[in-house]
mmCIF file of C-alpha atoms in Angstrom:
data_model
loop_
_atom_site.group_PDB
_atom_site.id
_atom_site.type_symbol
_atom_site.label_atom_id
_atom_site.label_comp_id
_atom_site.label_asym_id
_atom_site.label_seq_id
_atom_site.Cartn_x
_atom_site.Cartn_y
_atom_site.Cartn_z
ATOM 1 C CA ARG A 1 0.000 0.000 0.000
ATOM 2 C CA ALA A 2 2.845 2.413 0.838
ATOM 3 C CA LEU A 3 4.476 1.649 -2.522
ATOM 4 C CA GLU A 4 1.168 2.275 -4.279
ATOM 5 C CA ALA A 5 0.783 5.643 -2.503
ATOM 6 C CA ASN A 6 4.348 6.630 -3.423
ATOM 7 C CA CYS A 7 3.778 5.729 -7.073
ATOM 8 C CA TRP A 8 0.592 7.814 -7.123
ATOM 9 C CA HIS A 9 2.423 10.733 -5.482
ATOM 10 C CA ILE A 10 5.226 10.554 -8.094
ATOM 11 C CA ALA A 11 2.699 10.312 -10.932
ATOM 12 C CA VAL A 12 0.871 13.410 -9.671
ATOM 13 C CA ARG A 13 4.150 15.312 -9.398
ATOM 14 C CA LEU A 14 5.142 14.312 -12.929
ATOM 15 C CA GLN A 15 1.764 15.424 -14.240
ATOM 16 C CA LEU A 16 2.086 18.761 -12.416
ATOM 17 C CA CYS A 17 5.564 19.241 -13.886
ATOM 18 C CA ALA A 18 4.286 18.387 -17.346
ATOM 19 C CA CYS A 19 1.398 20.840 -16.942
ATOM 20 C CA TRP A 20 3.755 23.559 -15.819
ATOM 21 C CA LEU A 21 6.284 22.993 -18.604
ATOM 22 C CA HIS A 22 3.763 22.500 -21.424
ATOM 23 C CA PRO A 23 0.414 23.992 -20.349
ATOM 24 C CA ARG A 24 -1.085 23.990 -23.861
ATOM 25 C CA LEU A 25 -0.015 20.434 -24.614
ATOM 26 C CA TYR A 26 -1.469 19.094 -21.372
ATOM 27 C CA ALA A 27 -4.417 21.515 -21.089
ATOM 28 C CA SER A 28 -7.006 18.727 -21.051
ATOM 29 C CA THR A 29 -5.298 16.881 -18.180
ATOM 30 C CA CYS A 30 -4.309 19.922 -16.125
ATOM 31 C CA SER A 31 -6.791 20.801 -13.461
ATOM 32 C CA LEU A 32 -4.594 23.433 -11.841
ATOM 33 C CA GLY A 33 -4.334 25.795 -14.800
ATOM 34 C CA THR A 34 -1.326 28.099 -14.685
ATOM 35 C CA MET A 35 1.162 27.278 -11.968
ATOM 36 C CA ALA A 36 3.758 29.575 -10.473
ATOM 37 C CA ALA A 37 6.895 28.727 -8.571
ATOM 38 C CA VAL A 38 7.046 30.327 -5.152
ATOM 39 C CA ALA A 39 10.142 30.469 -2.976
ATOM 40 C CA VAL A 40 9.662 31.274 0.677
ATOM 41 C CA ALA A 41 12.611 32.805 2.500
ATOM 42 C CA LYS A 42 13.289 32.289 6.184
ATOM 43 C CA PRO A 43 13.472 35.244 8.599
ATOM 44 C CA GLY A 44 17.263 35.737 8.366
ATOM 45 C CA PHE A 45 17.293 36.134 4.568
ATOM 46 C CA GLY A 46 18.217 39.809 4.955
ATOM 47 C CA TYR A 47 21.734 38.653 5.853
ATOM 48 C CA VAL A 48 21.934 36.890 2.500
ATOM 49 C CA LEU A 49 20.860 40.074 0.720
ATOM 50 C CA GLY A 50 23.484 42.000 2.683
ATOM 51 C CA THR A 51 26.151 39.521 1.594
ATOM 52 C CA ALA A 52 24.990 39.856 -2.021
ATOM 53 C CA CYS A 53 25.340 43.647 -1.735
ATOM 54 C CA ALA A 54 28.797 43.197 -0.214
ATOM 55 C CA SER A 55 29.654 40.982 -3.187
ATOM 56 C CA TYR A 56 28.746 43.841 -5.503
ATOM 57 C CA LEU A 57 30.964 46.239 -3.529
ATOM 58 C CA VAL A 58 33.904 43.817 -3.550
ATOM 59 C CA HIS A 59 33.645 42.855 -7.234
ATOM 60 C CA HIS A 60 32.467 46.058 -8.874
ATOM 61 C CA ILE A 61 33.896 48.779 -6.664
ATOM 62 C CA TYR A 62 37.019 47.524 -4.871
ATOM 63 C CA MET A 63 38.380 45.373 -7.707
ATOM 64 C CA SER A 64 37.414 47.853 -10.431
ATOM 65 C CA PHE A 65 39.291 50.610 -8.633
ATOM 66 C CA LYS A 66 42.370 48.382 -8.494
ATOM 67 C CA VAL A 67 42.211 47.916 -12.280
ATOM 68 C CA VAL A 68 41.664 51.640 -12.920
ATOM 69 C CA LYS A 69 44.593 52.486 -10.638
ATOM 70 C CA ALA A 70 46.802 49.948 -12.455
ATOM 71 C CA ARG A 71 45.743 51.386 -15.842
ATOM 72 C CA LYS A 72 46.890 54.842 -14.763
ATOM 73 C CA GLN A 73 50.052 53.567 -13.096
ATOM 74 C CA PHE A 74 51.231 51.477 -16.068
ATOM 75 C CA GLY A 75 49.791 53.607 -18.891
ATOM 76 C CA VAL A 76 47.453 51.001 -20.353
ATOM 77 C CA SER A 77 44.573 52.890 -21.947
ATOM 78 C CA TYR A 78 41.201 51.678 -23.106
ATOM 79 C CA PRO A 79 40.110 49.684 -25.076
ATOM 80 C CA ALA A 80 43.102 47.409 -24.455
ATOM 81 C CA LEU A 81 42.043 44.634 -22.131
ATOM 82 C CA TYR A 82 45.586 43.482 -21.403
ATOM 83 C CA ALA A 83 48.989 45.110 -21.542
ATOM 84 C CA ASP A 84 51.277 44.106 -24.413
ATOM 85 C CA SER A 85 54.419 45.511 -25.982
ATOM 86 C CA SER A 86 52.411 48.047 -28.007
ATOM 87 C CA ASN A 87 50.897 49.800 -24.983
ATOM 88 C CA CYS A 88 53.389 49.090 -22.174
ATOM 89 C CA SER A 89 57.116 48.875 -22.835
ATOM 90 C CA ASP A 90 58.324 47.436 -19.514
ATOM 91 C CA GLU A 91 57.891 43.655 -19.183
ATOM 92 C CA LYS A 92 57.503 43.772 -15.378
ATOM 93 C CA ASN A 93 54.795 46.444 -15.633
ATOM 94 C CA ARG A 94 52.970 44.386 -18.263
ATOM 95 C CA GLN A 95 53.084 41.355 -15.992
ATOM 96 C CA THR A 96 51.786 43.311 -12.997
ATOM 97 C CA PHE A 97 48.955 44.986 -14.910
ATOM 98 C CA ASN A 98 47.879 41.718 -16.499
ATOM 99 C CA CYS A 99 47.808 40.068 -13.063
ATOM 100 C CA VAL A 100 45.582 42.846 -11.660
ATOM 101 C CA GLN A 101 43.278 42.623 -14.678
ATOM 102 C CA ARG A 102 43.123 38.826 -14.596
ATOM 103 C CA ALA A 103 42.383 38.770 -10.853
ATOM 104 C CA HIS A 104 39.370 41.024 -11.444
ATOM 105 C CA GLN A 105 38.179 39.044 -14.454
ATOM 106 C CA ASN A 106 38.502 35.722 -12.660
ATOM 107 C CA SER A 107 36.468 37.035 -9.739
ATOM 108 C CA LEU A 108 33.769 38.343 -12.071
ATOM 109 C CA GLU A 109 33.631 34.968 -13.818
ATOM 110 C CA ASN A 110 32.926 33.283 -10.484
ATOM 111 C CA GLN A 111 30.408 35.823 -9.178
ATOM 112 C CA PRO A 112 27.250 34.475 -10.916
ATOM 113 C CA ILE A 113 27.634 30.961 -9.514
ATOM 114 C CA PHE A 114 28.484 32.428 -6.095
ATOM 115 C CA LEU A 115 25.329 34.567 -6.071
ATOM 116 C CA THR A 116 23.204 31.646 -7.295
ATOM 117 C CA LEU A 117 24.485 29.280 -4.617
ATOM 118 C CA LEU A 118 24.263 32.000 -1.962
ATOM 119 C CA SER A 119 20.632 32.697 -2.833
ATOM 120 C CA LEU A 120 19.544 29.073 -3.066
ATOM 121 C CA SER A 121 21.245 27.973 0.141
ATOM 122 C CA GLY A 122 20.065 31.159 1.842
ATOM 123 C CA LEU A 123 16.439 30.157 1.336
ATOM 124 C CA GLN A 124 16.876 27.278 3.774
ATOM 125 C CA TYR A 125 19.896 28.331 5.864
ATOM 126 C CA PRO A 126 20.171 32.139 5.656
ATOM 127 C CA VAL A 127 22.616 32.843 8.481
ATOM 128 C CA THR A 128 24.947 29.998 7.513
ATOM 129 C CA ALA A 129 24.865 31.001 3.847
ATOM 130 C CA ALA A 130 25.584 34.651 4.671
ATOM 131 C CA THR A 131 28.446 33.690 6.984
ATOM 132 C CA PHE A 132 30.102 31.429 4.438
ATOM 133 C CA GLY A 133 29.438 34.038 1.741
ATOM 134 C CA ALA A 134 31.282 36.662 3.783
ATOM 135 C CA VAL A 135 34.190 34.258 4.318
ATOM 136 C CA TYR A 136 34.286 33.593 0.568
ATOM 137 C CA LEU A 137 34.386 37.341 -0.154
ATOM 138 C CA ALA A 138 37.283 37.763 2.281
ATOM 139 C CA GLY A 139 39.043 35.008 0.350
ATOM 140 C CA ARG A 140 38.421 36.820 -2.947
ATOM 141 C CA ILE A 141 39.934 40.005 -1.508
ATOM 142 C CA GLY A 142 43.007 38.016 -0.451
ATOM 143 C CA TYR A 143 43.175 36.446 -3.902
ATOM 144 C CA VAL A 144 43.124 39.840 -5.614
ATOM 145 C CA GLN A 145 45.660 41.323 -3.221
ATOM 146 C CA GLY A 146 48.051 38.440 -3.767
ATOM 147 C CA TYR A 147 47.589 38.249 -7.535
ATOM 148 C CA SER A 148 47.960 42.035 -7.899
ATOM 149 C CA THR A 149 51.580 41.882 -6.762
ATOM 150 C CA GLY A 150 52.579 40.739 -10.246
ATOM 151 C CA ASP A 151 53.551 37.261 -9.072
ATOM 152 C CA PRO A 152 50.788 34.795 -10.006
ATOM 153 C CA GLN A 153 52.023 32.359 -7.339
ATOM 154 C CA LYS A 154 51.009 34.827 -4.610
ATOM 155 C CA ARG A 155 47.344 34.555 -5.545
ATOM 156 C CA VAL A 156 47.184 31.550 -3.226
ATOM 157 C CA ASN A 157 47.696 32.805 0.320
ATOM 158 C CA TYR A 158 46.146 32.354 3.752
ATOM 159 C CA MET A 159 43.152 34.575 2.906
ATOM 160 C CA THR A 160 42.541 32.753 -0.375
ATOM 161 C CA ALA A 161 42.633 29.422 1.456
ATOM 162 C CA LEU A 162 40.077 30.833 3.896
ATOM 163 C CA GLY A 163 37.715 31.551 1.009
ATOM 164 C CA TYR A 164 37.843 28.001 -0.271
#
């Protein structure tokens, strides 16, 4: 009997999913009409939103300013994304600028998955998600500080390890 109830429950769920994904195709079998997905956040979700805002400040303010400062310092003008021999004559300066630029780019590449995981885990465990999100952001700051020295090996340091 329990197996029969489980099979019925799964069949109903599959039908609901089918109705939601293809409402016109399954219109005759759908009794619920249009369905909407609703996510309910727990009371501490404001911490998650605060961590998401901090992520914006770290990625789009702090790191962007480091790149702008490096552009001015090493004379790499827009639209050049990286320094090469045509826009920066000194090899060490090219290396340092490219490290600053790459640190920012790498962090931006990882931000969407970070925000997605932060939001999804924050729905169930908001304080834990916000805490680990803040630790991750501290790790990203350490990563950028280390990588911005011009030595790519310094991108892995104690703060970076903290973020992972």
